[in-house]
């Protein structure tokens, strides 16, 4: 997901606090990105999340506070 409007598109996830799996897909294989705004503001609200796949997004670093709030997370794919 590119920077243009991705946060607004994903704000519907705010209401899905009981979501257990999040497996976002990337439409353009050559360009996959997820903004820091999404990582800091949306993902930490998904406290029931057990499976998170961020493969193909090529992160150099992830925020520590993300994992503190996702206490039930059992599977993380960052390949």
PDB file of C-alpha atoms in Angstrom:
ATOM      1  CA  UNK A   1       0.000   0.000   0.000  1.00  0.00           C
ATOM      2  CA  UNK A   2       1.396   3.346  -0.920  1.00  0.00           C
ATOM      3  CA  UNK A   3       1.468   6.487   1.119  1.00  0.00           C
ATOM      4  CA  UNK A   4      -1.439   8.114  -0.721  1.00  0.00           C
ATOM      5  CA  UNK A   5      -4.513   7.653   1.447  1.00  0.00           C
ATOM      6  CA  UNK A   6      -3.544   4.303   2.935  1.00  0.00           C
ATOM      7  CA  UNK A   7      -4.207   5.494   6.476  1.00  0.00           C
ATOM      8  CA  UNK A   8      -7.708   6.637   5.590  1.00  0.00           C
ATOM      9  CA  UNK A   9      -8.408   3.337   3.824  1.00  0.00           C
ATOM     10  CA  UNK A  10      -7.330   1.338   6.860  1.00  0.00           C
ATOM     11  CA  UNK A  11      -9.114   3.356   9.559  1.00  0.00           C
ATOM     12  CA  UNK A  12     -12.009   0.895   9.329  1.00  0.00           C
ATOM     13  CA  UNK A  13      -9.706  -1.473  11.228  1.00  0.00           C
ATOM     14  CA  UNK A  14     -10.184   0.733  14.306  1.00  0.00           C
ATOM     15  CA  UNK A  15     -13.529  -0.975  14.909  1.00  0.00           C
ATOM     16  CA  UNK A  16     -12.135  -4.488  14.542  1.00  0.00           C
ATOM     17  CA  UNK A  17     -10.504  -4.808  17.949  1.00  0.00           C
ATOM     18  CA  UNK A  18     -11.406  -8.523  18.069  1.00  0.00           C
ATOM     19  CA  UNK A  19      -9.639  -9.267  14.764  1.00  0.00           C
ATOM     20  CA  UNK A  20      -7.396 -12.330  15.159  1.00  0.00           C
ATOM     21  CA  UNK A  21      -5.679 -12.568  11.760  1.00  0.00           C
ATOM     22  CA  UNK A  22      -4.371  -9.823   9.516  1.00  0.00           C
ATOM     23  CA  UNK A  23      -2.860 -10.948   6.233  1.00  0.00           C
ATOM     24  CA  UNK A  24      -2.616  -7.849   4.022  1.00  0.00           C
ATOM     25  CA  UNK A  25      -1.685  -8.428   0.416  1.00  0.00           C
ATOM     26  CA  UNK A  26       0.340  -6.243  -1.854  1.00  0.00           C
ATOM     27  CA  UNK A  27      -1.091  -5.460  -5.274  1.00  0.00           C
ATOM     28  CA  UNK A  28       2.170  -4.205  -6.807  1.00  0.00           C
ATOM     29  CA  UNK A  29       4.931  -6.719  -6.039  1.00  0.00           C
ATOM     30  CA  UNK A  30       7.629  -4.171  -6.889  1.00  0.00           C
ATOM     31  CA  UNK A  31       6.342  -1.574  -4.434  1.00  0.00           C
ATOM     32  CA  UNK A  32       4.875  -2.511  -1.074  1.00  0.00           C
ATOM     33  CA  UNK A  33       4.906  -0.065   1.795  1.00  0.00           C
ATOM     34  CA  UNK A  34       3.017   0.537   4.984  1.00  0.00           C
ATOM     35  CA  UNK A  35       3.415   3.912   6.629  1.00  0.00           C
ATOM     36  CA  UNK A  36       4.680   4.468  10.156  1.00  0.00           C
ATOM     37  CA  UNK A  37       1.333   6.094  10.857  1.00  0.00           C
ATOM     38  CA  UNK A  38      -0.427   2.766  10.245  1.00  0.00           C
ATOM     39  CA  UNK A  39       2.136   0.882  12.329  1.00  0.00           C
ATOM     40  CA  UNK A  40       1.840   3.286  15.263  1.00  0.00           C
ATOM     41  CA  UNK A  41      -1.882   4.124  15.219  1.00  0.00           C
ATOM     42  CA  UNK A  42      -3.819   1.195  13.786  1.00  0.00           C
ATOM     43  CA  UNK A  43      -1.965  -2.057  14.445  1.00  0.00           C
ATOM     44  CA  UNK A  44      -1.539  -1.520  18.225  1.00  0.00           C
ATOM     45  CA  UNK A  45      -5.338  -1.200  18.562  1.00  0.00           C
ATOM     46  CA  UNK A  46      -5.770  -4.771  17.301  1.00  0.00           C
ATOM     47  CA  UNK A  47      -5.020  -6.295  20.701  1.00  0.00           C
ATOM     48  CA  UNK A  48      -6.656  -9.654  19.923  1.00  0.00           C
ATOM     49  CA  UNK A  49      -4.401 -10.170  16.912  1.00  0.00           C
ATOM     50  CA  UNK A  50      -2.752 -13.592  16.909  1.00  0.00           C
ATOM     51  CA  UNK A  51      -1.458 -13.771  13.325  1.00  0.00           C
ATOM     52  CA  UNK A  52       0.160 -10.865  11.496  1.00  0.00           C
ATOM     53  CA  UNK A  53       1.800 -11.169   8.110  1.00  0.00           C
ATOM     54  CA  UNK A  54       3.831  -8.223   6.892  1.00  0.00           C
ATOM     55  CA  UNK A  55       5.698 -10.184   4.256  1.00  0.00           C
ATOM     56  CA  UNK A  56       6.758  -8.311   1.134  1.00  0.00           C
ATOM     57  CA  UNK A  57       6.773  -4.963   2.954  1.00  0.00           C
ATOM     58  CA  UNK A  58      10.571  -4.940   3.527  1.00  0.00           C
ATOM     59  CA  UNK A  59      10.686  -3.109   6.853  1.00  0.00           C
ATOM     60  CA  UNK A  60      14.041  -1.946   8.124  1.00  0.00           C
ATOM     61  CA  UNK A  61      12.658  -1.579  11.637  1.00  0.00           C
ATOM     62  CA  UNK A  62       9.387  -1.998  13.492  1.00  0.00           C
ATOM     63  CA  UNK A  63       8.252   0.030  16.509  1.00  0.00           C
ATOM     64  CA  UNK A  64       8.865  -1.716  19.857  1.00  0.00           C
ATOM     65  CA  UNK A  65       5.591  -0.494  21.309  1.00  0.00           C
ATOM     66  CA  UNK A  66       3.732  -2.401  18.599  1.00  0.00           C
ATOM     67  CA  UNK A  67       4.737  -5.718  20.145  1.00  0.00           C
ATOM     68  CA  UNK A  68       4.148  -4.608  23.717  1.00  0.00           C
ATOM     69  CA  UNK A  69       0.479  -4.004  22.927  1.00  0.00           C
ATOM     70  CA  UNK A  70       0.044  -7.155  20.818  1.00  0.00           C
ATOM     71  CA  UNK A  71       0.428  -9.561  23.736  1.00  0.00           C
ATOM     72  CA  UNK A  72      -1.601 -12.333  22.097  1.00  0.00           C
ATOM     73  CA  UNK A  73       0.452 -12.310  18.879  1.00  0.00           C
ATOM     74  CA  UNK A  74       1.720 -15.834  18.167  1.00  0.00           C
ATOM     75  CA  UNK A  75       2.836 -15.635  14.541  1.00  0.00           C
ATOM     76  CA  UNK A  76       4.633 -12.792  12.799  1.00  0.00           C
ATOM     77  CA  UNK A  77       5.835 -12.999   9.207  1.00  0.00           C
ATOM     78  CA  UNK A  78       8.206 -10.208   8.172  1.00  0.00           C
ATOM     79  CA  UNK A  79       9.939 -12.081   5.343  1.00  0.00           C
TER      80      UNK A  79
END
